Amino acid sequence: TSSSGNNDEEGSSGSENTLSEGQGDDSSEASPSGASRPEERGTVGGRALSRDYAIDYMSCTTTFDELNDLRLRYSIPGEIPLKIPGKKDTPSRPPRGYVTLYLESFKYGLRCPLQPYFARILNGLNLAPGQLNPNGWRVLSGLFILWDRCCQSEPTVDEVKHLYQLKSSPKDAGWYYFQSSTKSRKPITDLPTGGGGAWKRKFFFAGGPWGQVAQIDGKDCRVPPRFTVPGCLLALDVLYP
């Protein structure tokens, strides 16, 4: 299965105001006042181990016009508020009831509310939706299409883990990408490389019924709304509404 576009390669990533309100001084950027980004972060198994996430040191460049266009283009229900983060917000830990999302992710399959397939995979990987880079969404969407064409049920978490390893680089702590488990077996190919990281500044908050809860074998499974370190998930990361 082939996936094309202009973004990151498989192995790398590159106060609350609603749309009904005017954009005040508090919503121009998301960088904490006086914060400096740590220079080094440890890694274990290719995963960055840090609670100082790169997104918290970036200015948000999303505009109200872009959110209006996103709502119309992807038919996002009115009961799901879309907000631009303010200066006092910490994007890796969105306000209660909200989740951090990226405009770019919608081009590669993400929808709001979050589809049950994606919710089940993110739950199994212990990842918040905003932690998966654009190529990660390409991979998950490509696997779903591949399974469908092979008349199979949708991919399971175990199948995704068998085919791919979840990786993160220290300089991009908080964001994750998929790396094929073997060089000879790449179910999803032609993933774009390079393209810069402009997508990283195009984030926003989505609230209300954004799709945090998914049904798995008759049980409710929650998608973490806050950034986490996979494999080191805290109960608070899932239980925090």
PDB file of C-alpha atoms in Angstrom:
ATOM      1  CA  THR A   1       0.000   0.000   0.000  1.00  0.00           C
ATOM      2  CA  SER A   2       1.391   3.385  -0.948  1.00  0.00           C
ATOM      3  CA  SER A   3       0.978   6.685   0.865  1.00  0.00           C
ATOM      4  CA  SER A   4       2.198   9.970  -0.575  1.00  0.00           C
ATOM      5  CA  GLY A   5       2.369  13.616   0.466  1.00  0.00           C
ATOM      6  CA  ASN A   6       4.809  16.175   1.772  1.00  0.00           C
ATOM      7  CA  ASN A   7       5.717  15.612   5.364  1.00  0.00           C
ATOM      8  CA  ASP A   8       7.985  13.742   7.740  1.00  0.00           C
ATOM      9  CA  GLU A   9       9.635  10.424   7.032  1.00  0.00           C
ATOM     10  CA  GLU A  10       8.579   7.219   8.716  1.00  0.00           C
ATOM     11  CA  GLY A  11      11.531   7.420  11.063  1.00  0.00           C
ATOM     12  CA  SER A  12      11.323  11.042  12.142  1.00  0.00           C
ATOM     13  CA  SER A  13       8.893  13.799  12.710  1.00  0.00           C
ATOM     14  CA  GLY A  14       9.810  16.706  12.114  1.00  0.00           C
ATOM     15  CA  SER A  15      -6.410  31.355  28.293  1.00  0.00           C
ATOM     16  CA  GLU A  16      -9.073  29.610  26.286  1.00  0.00           C
ATOM     17  CA  ASN A  17     -10.765  31.391  23.407  1.00  0.00           C
ATOM     18  CA  THR A  18     -13.554  29.772  21.423  1.00  0.00           C
ATOM     19  CA  LEU A  19     -14.494  30.452  17.828  1.00  0.00           C
ATOM     20  CA  SER A  20     -17.389  32.537  19.017  1.00  0.00           C
ATOM     21  CA  GLU A  21     -15.079  34.868  20.909  1.00  0.00           C
ATOM     22  CA  GLY A  22     -12.592  37.459  19.766  1.00  0.00           C
ATOM     23  CA  GLN A  23      -8.938  36.493  19.922  1.00  0.00           C
ATOM     24  CA  GLY A  24      -7.437  38.274  22.925  1.00  0.00           C
ATOM     25  CA  ASP A  25      -3.865  38.957  23.937  1.00  0.00           C
ATOM     26  CA  ASP A  26      -3.742  35.715  25.899  1.00  0.00           C
ATOM     27  CA  SER A  27      -4.172  33.510  22.837  1.00  0.00           C
ATOM     28  CA  SER A  28      -1.394  34.690  20.546  1.00  0.00           C
ATOM     29  CA  GLU A  29       1.115  31.987  21.431  1.00  0.00           C
ATOM     30  CA  ALA A  30       1.522  28.917  23.586  1.00  0.00           C
ATOM     31  CA  SER A  31       5.065  29.299  24.926  1.00  0.00           C
ATOM     32  CA  PRO A  32       5.326  29.384  28.729  1.00  0.00           C
ATOM     33  CA  SER A  33       6.664  32.721  29.938  1.00  0.00           C
ATOM     34  CA  GLY A  34      10.406  32.616  30.546  1.00  0.00           C
ATOM     35  CA  ALA A  35      10.649  28.897  29.757  1.00  0.00           C
ATOM     36  CA  SER A  36      13.776  27.498  28.167  1.00  0.00           C
ATOM     37  CA  ARG A  37      13.784  24.195  26.370  1.00  0.00           C
ATOM     38  CA  PRO A  38      15.958  21.447  27.893  1.00  0.00           C
ATOM     39  CA  GLU A  39      18.961  20.594  25.740  1.00  0.00           C
ATOM     40  CA  GLU A  40      19.122  16.855  26.450  1.00  0.00           C
ATOM     41  CA  ARG A  41      16.649  14.083  27.141  1.00  0.00           C
ATOM     42  CA  GLY A  42      17.275  10.428  27.863  1.00  0.00           C
ATOM     43  CA  THR A  43      15.995   7.618  25.667  1.00  0.00           C
ATOM     44  CA  VAL A  44      15.063   3.997  26.290  1.00  0.00           C
ATOM     45  CA  GLY A  45      14.413   1.717  23.326  1.00  0.00           C
ATOM     46  CA  GLY A  46      14.260   4.674  20.954  1.00  0.00           C
ATOM     47  CA  ARG A  47      11.682   6.521  23.053  1.00  0.00           C
ATOM     48  CA  ALA A  48      12.368   9.911  24.537  1.00  0.00           C
ATOM     49  CA  LEU A  49      11.821   9.911  28.284  1.00  0.00           C
ATOM     50  CA  SER A  50      10.786  13.415  29.275  1.00  0.00           C
ATOM     51  CA  ARG A  51       7.972  15.386  30.755  1.00  0.00           C
ATOM     52  CA  ASP A  52       9.320  18.537  29.081  1.00  0.00           C
ATOM     53  CA  TYR A  53       7.534  18.155  25.772  1.00  0.00           C
ATOM     54  CA  ALA A  54       8.697  20.102  22.719  1.00  0.00           C
ATOM     55  CA  ILE A  55       5.187  21.367  21.953  1.00  0.00           C
ATOM     56  CA  ASP A  56       5.153  23.348  25.211  1.00  0.00           C
ATOM     57  CA  TYR A  57       7.983  25.525  23.894  1.00  0.00           C
ATOM     58  CA  MET A  58       6.382  26.372  20.559  1.00  0.00           C
ATOM     59  CA  SER A  59       4.158  29.239  19.528  1.00  0.00           C
ATOM     60  CA  CYS A  60       0.779  28.222  18.150  1.00  0.00           C
ATOM     61  CA  THR A  61       0.169  29.678  14.669  1.00  0.00           C
ATOM     62  CA  THR A  62      -3.325  28.274  14.154  1.00  0.00           C
ATOM     63  CA  THR A  63      -5.893  30.932  13.192  1.00  0.00           C
ATOM     64  CA  PHE A  64      -9.628  31.187  13.779  1.00  0.00           C
ATOM     65  CA  ASP A  65     -10.196  31.088  10.012  1.00  0.00           C
ATOM     66  CA  GLU A  66      -8.330  27.766   9.838  1.00  0.00           C
ATOM     67  CA  LEU A  67     -10.489  26.303  12.597  1.00  0.00           C
ATOM     68  CA  ASN A  68     -13.655  27.527  10.905  1.00  0.00           C
ATOM     69  CA  ASP A  69     -12.501  25.941   7.651  1.00  0.00           C
ATOM     70  CA  LEU A  70     -11.613  22.708   9.454  1.00  0.00           C
ATOM     71  CA  ARG A  71     -15.067  22.494  11.024  1.00  0.00           C
ATOM     72  CA  LEU A  72     -16.785  22.999   7.671  1.00  0.00           C
ATOM     73  CA  ARG A  73     -14.468  20.763   5.649  1.00  0.00           C
ATOM     74  CA  TYR A  74     -14.652  17.791   8.020  1.00  0.00           C
ATOM     75  CA  SER A  75     -18.191  18.343   9.369  1.00  0.00           C
ATOM     76  CA  ILE A  76     -17.127  18.731  12.995  1.00  0.00           C
ATOM     77  CA  PRO A  77     -20.290  18.951  15.146  1.00  0.00           C
ATOM     78  CA  GLY A  78     -21.071  22.225  16.863  1.00  0.00           C
ATOM     79  CA  GLU A  79     -21.077  20.558  20.288  1.00  0.00           C
ATOM     80  CA  ILE A  80     -17.323  20.017  19.928  1.00  0.00           C
ATOM     81  CA  PRO A  81     -15.707  23.392  20.727  1.00  0.00           C
ATOM     82  CA  LEU A  82     -12.438  24.248  18.980  1.00  0.00           C
ATOM     83  CA  LYS A  83     -10.063  26.603  20.786  1.00  0.00           C
ATOM     84  CA  ILE A  84      -6.721  28.255  20.117  1.00  0.00           C
ATOM     85  CA  PRO A  85      -4.328  27.787  23.064  1.00  0.00           C
ATOM     86  CA  GLY A  86      -3.369  30.874  25.031  1.00  0.00           C
ATOM     87  CA  LYS A  87      -0.084  31.918  26.598  1.00  0.00           C
ATOM     88  CA  LYS A  88      -0.948  30.348  29.935  1.00  0.00           C
ATOM     89  CA  ASP A  89      -1.946  27.017  28.423  1.00  0.00           C
ATOM     90  CA  THR A  90       0.345  24.003  28.311  1.00  0.00           C
ATOM     91  CA  PRO A  91      -0.450  22.154  25.043  1.00  0.00           C
ATOM     92  CA  SER A  92       0.812  18.792  26.323  1.00  0.00           C
ATOM     93  CA  ARG A  93      -1.672  19.100  29.190  1.00  0.00           C
ATOM     94  CA  PRO A  94      -4.792  20.685  27.669  1.00  0.00           C
ATOM     95  CA  PRO A  95      -7.586  22.143  29.803  1.00  0.00           C
ATOM     96  CA  ARG A  96      -9.964  19.747  31.516  1.00  0.00           C
ATOM     97  CA  GLY A  97     -12.273  18.127  28.967  1.00  0.00           C
ATOM     98  CA  TYR A  98     -10.073  19.024  25.977  1.00  0.00           C
ATOM     99  CA  VAL A  99      -7.506  17.276  23.782  1.00  0.00           C
ATOM    100  CA  THR A 100      -4.685  18.730  21.665  1.00  0.00           C
ATOM    101  CA  LEU A 101      -4.972  18.030  17.920  1.00  0.00           C
ATOM    102  CA  TYR A 102      -3.147  19.097  14.747  1.00  0.00           C
ATOM    103  CA  LEU A 103      -4.612  20.495  11.546  1.00  0.00           C
ATOM    104  CA  GLU A 104      -2.279  18.295   9.477  1.00  0.00           C
ATOM    105  CA  SER A 105      -3.560  15.057  11.025  1.00  0.00           C
ATOM    106  CA  PHE A 106      -7.003  15.587   9.504  1.00  0.00           C
ATOM    107  CA  LYS A 107      -5.511  15.232   6.017  1.00  0.00           C
ATOM    108  CA  TYR A 108      -4.501  11.658   6.810  1.00  0.00           C
ATOM    109  CA  GLY A 109      -7.582  10.189   8.448  1.00  0.00           C
ATOM    110  CA  LEU A 110      -8.145  11.820  11.828  1.00  0.00           C
ATOM    111  CA  ARG A 111     -11.678  13.062  12.433  1.00  0.00           C
ATOM    112  CA  CYS A 112     -13.514  14.689  15.291  1.00  0.00           C
ATOM    113  CA  PRO A 113     -15.082  12.929  17.054  1.00  0.00           C
ATOM    114  CA  LEU A 114     -12.228  10.422  16.982  1.00  0.00           C
ATOM    115  CA  GLN A 115     -13.122   7.223  15.129  1.00  0.00           C
ATOM    116  CA  PRO A 116     -13.355   4.043  17.275  1.00  0.00           C
ATOM    117  CA  TYR A 117     -10.542   2.360  15.279  1.00  0.00           C
ATOM    118  CA  PHE A 118      -8.076   5.125  16.059  1.00  0.00           C
ATOM    119  CA  ALA A 119      -9.308   5.341  19.649  1.00  0.00           C
ATOM    120  CA  ARG A 120      -8.668   1.620  20.190  1.00  0.00           C
ATOM    121  CA  ILE A 121      -5.157   1.821  18.726  1.00  0.00           C
ATOM    122  CA  LEU A 122      -4.216   4.950  20.697  1.00  0.00           C
ATOM    123  CA  ASN A 123      -5.589   3.386  23.873  1.00  0.00           C
ATOM    124  CA  GLY A 124      -3.487   0.273  23.280  1.00  0.00           C
ATOM    125  CA  LEU A 125      -0.367   2.338  22.577  1.00  0.00           C
ATOM    126  CA  ASN A 126      -0.993   4.688  25.517  1.00  0.00           C
ATOM    127  CA  LEU A 127      -0.788   7.733  23.258  1.00  0.00           C
ATOM    128  CA  ALA A 128      -2.735  10.980  23.151  1.00  0.00           C
ATOM    129  CA  PRO A 129      -3.951  11.871  19.610  1.00  0.00           C
ATOM    130  CA  GLY A 130      -1.617  14.876  19.431  1.00  0.00           C
ATOM    131  CA  GLN A 131       1.457  12.700  19.995  1.00  0.00           C
ATOM    132  CA  LEU A 132       1.303  10.863  16.669  1.00  0.00           C
ATOM    133  CA  ASN A 133       3.118  12.604  13.815  1.00  0.00           C
ATOM    134  CA  PRO A 134       1.472  12.955  10.357  1.00  0.00           C
ATOM    135  CA  ASN A 135       3.179   9.872   8.948  1.00  0.00           C
ATOM    136  CA  GLY A 136       1.877   7.935  11.939  1.00  0.00           C
ATOM    137  CA  TRP A 137      -1.672   8.777  10.899  1.00  0.00           C
ATOM    138  CA  ARG A 138      -0.777   7.755   7.338  1.00  0.00           C
ATOM    139  CA  VAL A 139       0.396   4.364   8.604  1.00  0.00           C
ATOM    140  CA  LEU A 140      -2.711   3.684  10.701  1.00  0.00           C
ATOM    141  CA  SER A 141      -5.048   4.804   7.904  1.00  0.00           C
ATOM    142  CA  GLY A 142      -3.104   2.750   5.362  1.00  0.00           C
ATOM    143  CA  LEU A 143      -3.325  -0.370   7.516  1.00  0.00           C
ATOM    144  CA  PHE A 144      -7.071   0.107   7.909  1.00  0.00           C
ATOM    145  CA  ILE A 145      -7.505   0.320   4.109  1.00  0.00           C
ATOM    146  CA  LEU A 146      -5.184  -2.643   3.533  1.00  0.00           C
ATOM    147  CA  TRP A 147      -7.084  -4.833   5.994  1.00  0.00           C
ATOM    148  CA  ASP A 148     -10.386  -3.765   4.429  1.00  0.00           C
ATOM    149  CA  ARG A 149      -9.205  -4.688   0.918  1.00  0.00           C
ATOM    150  CA  CYS A 150      -8.094  -8.071   2.203  1.00  0.00           C
ATOM    151  CA  CYS A 151     -11.599  -8.629   3.634  1.00  0.00           C
ATOM    152  CA  GLN A 152     -10.227  -8.639   7.142  1.00  0.00           C
ATOM    153  CA  SER A 153     -11.498  -6.900  10.249  1.00  0.00           C
ATOM    154  CA  GLU A 154      -9.700  -3.717  11.204  1.00  0.00           C
ATOM    155  CA  PRO A 155      -6.096  -4.028  12.485  1.00  0.00           C
ATOM    156  CA  THR A 156      -5.693  -4.816  16.145  1.00  0.00           C
ATOM    157  CA  VAL A 157      -3.252  -3.192  18.543  1.00  0.00           C
ATOM    158  CA  ASP A 158      -1.205  -6.410  18.620  1.00  0.00           C
ATOM    159  CA  GLU A 159      -0.983  -6.471  14.822  1.00  0.00           C
ATOM    160  CA  VAL A 160       0.163  -2.860  14.690  1.00  0.00           C
ATOM    161  CA  LYS A 161       2.792  -3.571  17.359  1.00  0.00           C
ATOM    162  CA  HIS A 162       3.948  -6.644  15.424  1.00  0.00           C
ATOM    163  CA  LEU A 163       4.458  -4.654  12.231  1.00  0.00           C
ATOM    164  CA  TYR A 164       5.808  -1.430  13.712  1.00  0.00           C
ATOM    165  CA  GLN A 165       7.847  -0.100  16.594  1.00  0.00           C
ATOM    166  CA  LEU A 166       6.897   3.173  18.243  1.00  0.00           C
ATOM    167  CA  LYS A 167       9.834   5.599  18.204  1.00  0.00           C
ATOM    168  CA  SER A 168      10.644   9.130  19.326  1.00  0.00           C
ATOM    169  CA  SER A 169      13.782  11.263  19.034  1.00  0.00           C
ATOM    170  CA  PRO A 170      15.087  13.263  22.027  1.00  0.00           C
ATOM    171  CA  LYS A 171      14.749  16.594  20.197  1.00  0.00           C
ATOM    172  CA  ASP A 172      11.090  15.836  19.480  1.00  0.00           C
ATOM    173  CA  ALA A 173      10.091  14.537  22.902  1.00  0.00           C
ATOM    174  CA  GLY A 174       6.364  13.903  23.069  1.00  0.00           C
ATOM    175  CA  TRP A 175       5.852  13.115  19.379  1.00  0.00           C
ATOM    176  CA  TYR A 176       6.035   9.566  18.086  1.00  0.00           C
ATOM    177  CA  TYR A 177       6.397   7.818  14.734  1.00  0.00           C
ATOM    178  CA  PHE A 178       6.226   4.242  13.474  1.00  0.00           C
ATOM    179  CA  GLN A 179       9.309   2.358  12.329  1.00  0.00           C
ATOM    180  CA  SER A 180       8.897  -0.942  10.483  1.00  0.00           C
ATOM    181  CA  SER A 181       9.880  -3.910  12.630  1.00  0.00           C
ATOM    182  CA  THR A 182      11.967  -5.300   9.739  1.00  0.00           C
ATOM    183  CA  LYS A 183      13.570  -3.607   6.732  1.00  0.00           C
ATOM    184  CA  SER A 184      12.150  -6.192   4.357  1.00  0.00           C
ATOM    185  CA  ARG A 185       8.539  -5.879   5.518  1.00  0.00           C
ATOM    186  CA  LYS A 186       6.938  -2.485   5.092  1.00  0.00           C
ATOM    187  CA  PRO A 187       3.168  -2.732   4.678  1.00  0.00           C
ATOM    188  CA  ILE A 188       2.852   1.023   4.057  1.00  0.00           C
ATOM    189  CA  THR A 189       5.456   2.442   1.676  1.00  0.00           C
ATOM    190  CA  ASP A 190       6.349   5.719  -0.048  1.00  0.00           C
ATOM    191  CA  LEU A 191       5.951   7.741   3.120  1.00  0.00           C
ATOM    192  CA  PRO A 192       7.245  11.280   2.471  1.00  0.00           C
ATOM    193  CA  THR A 193      10.484  12.448   4.028  1.00  0.00           C
ATOM    194  CA  GLY A 194      11.605  15.923   4.965  1.00  0.00           C
ATOM    195  CA  GLY A 195       9.144  18.735   4.369  1.00  0.00           C
ATOM    196  CA  GLY A 196      10.012  20.607   7.541  1.00  0.00           C
ATOM    197  CA  GLY A 197       7.983  20.757  10.719  1.00  0.00           C
ATOM    198  CA  ALA A 198       5.533  23.589  10.086  1.00  0.00           C
ATOM    199  CA  TRP A 199       2.715  21.240  11.137  1.00  0.00           C
ATOM    200  CA  LYS A 200       4.027  21.257  14.721  1.00  0.00           C
ATOM    201  CA  ARG A 201       2.836  24.835  15.275  1.00  0.00           C
ATOM    202  CA  LYS A 202      -0.626  24.235  13.821  1.00  0.00           C
ATOM    203  CA  PHE A 203      -2.339  22.769  16.872  1.00  0.00           C
ATOM    204  CA  PHE A 204      -5.546  23.520  18.753  1.00  0.00           C
ATOM    205  CA  PHE A 205      -7.801  22.236  21.526  1.00  0.00           C
ATOM    206  CA  ALA A 206     -10.974  20.220  20.876  1.00  0.00           C
ATOM    207  CA  GLY A 207     -13.463  19.640  23.681  1.00  0.00           C
ATOM    208  CA  GLY A 208     -16.866  18.129  24.378  1.00  0.00           C
ATOM    209  CA  PRO A 209     -17.591  14.685  22.893  1.00  0.00           C
ATOM    210  CA  TRP A 210     -14.319  14.490  20.919  1.00  0.00           C
ATOM    211  CA  GLY A 211     -14.210  10.688  21.091  1.00  0.00           C
ATOM    212  CA  GLN A 212     -12.142   9.929  24.169  1.00  0.00           C
ATOM    213  CA  VAL A 213     -14.041   6.731  25.029  1.00  0.00           C
ATOM    214  CA  ALA A 214     -14.054   3.671  22.742  1.00  0.00           C
ATOM    215  CA  GLN A 215     -15.808   0.336  23.156  1.00  0.00           C
ATOM    216  CA  ILE A 216     -13.463  -2.677  23.290  1.00  0.00           C
ATOM    217  CA  ASP A 217     -15.099  -6.042  23.928  1.00  0.00           C
ATOM    218  CA  GLY A 218     -18.019  -4.295  25.557  1.00  0.00           C
ATOM    219  CA  LYS A 219     -15.844  -2.234  27.874  1.00  0.00           C
ATOM    220  CA  ASP A 220     -15.127   1.497  27.848  1.00  0.00           C
ATOM    221  CA  CYS A 221     -11.502   2.296  27.031  1.00  0.00           C
ATOM    222  CA  ARG A 222     -10.257   5.847  27.309  1.00  0.00           C
ATOM    223  CA  VAL A 223      -7.796   7.653  25.070  1.00  0.00           C
ATOM    224  CA  PRO A 224      -5.294   9.739  27.066  1.00  0.00           C
ATOM    225  CA  PRO A 225      -6.089  13.444  26.554  1.00  0.00           C
ATOM    226  CA  ARG A 226      -2.671  14.471  27.880  1.00  0.00           C
ATOM    227  CA  PHE A 227       0.750  13.624  26.494  1.00  0.00           C
ATOM    228  CA  THR A 228       2.218  10.481  28.042  1.00  0.00           C
ATOM    229  CA  VAL A 229       5.349   8.352  27.873  1.00  0.00           C
ATOM    230  CA  PRO A 230       4.208   5.023  26.345  1.00  0.00           C
ATOM    231  CA  GLY A 231       4.969   2.131  28.645  1.00  0.00           C
ATOM    232  CA  CYS A 232       5.059   4.498  31.627  1.00  0.00           C
ATOM    233  CA  LEU A 233       1.400   5.498  31.613  1.00  0.00           C
ATOM    234  CA  LEU A 234       0.073   6.999  34.820  1.00  0.00           C
ATOM    235  CA  ALA A 235      -3.510   6.444  35.918  1.00  0.00           C
ATOM    236  CA  LEU A 236      -4.000  10.220  35.967  1.00  0.00           C
ATOM    237  CA  ASP A 237      -3.229  10.429  32.225  1.00  0.00           C
ATOM    238  CA  VAL A 238      -6.245   8.241  31.404  1.00  0.00           C
ATOM    239  CA  LEU A 239      -8.639   9.148  34.189  1.00  0.00           C
ATOM    240  CA  TYR A 240      -8.238  12.905  33.729  1.00  0.00           C
ATOM    241  CA  PRO A 241     -11.396  13.832  31.746  1.00  0.00           C
TER     242      PRO A 241
END
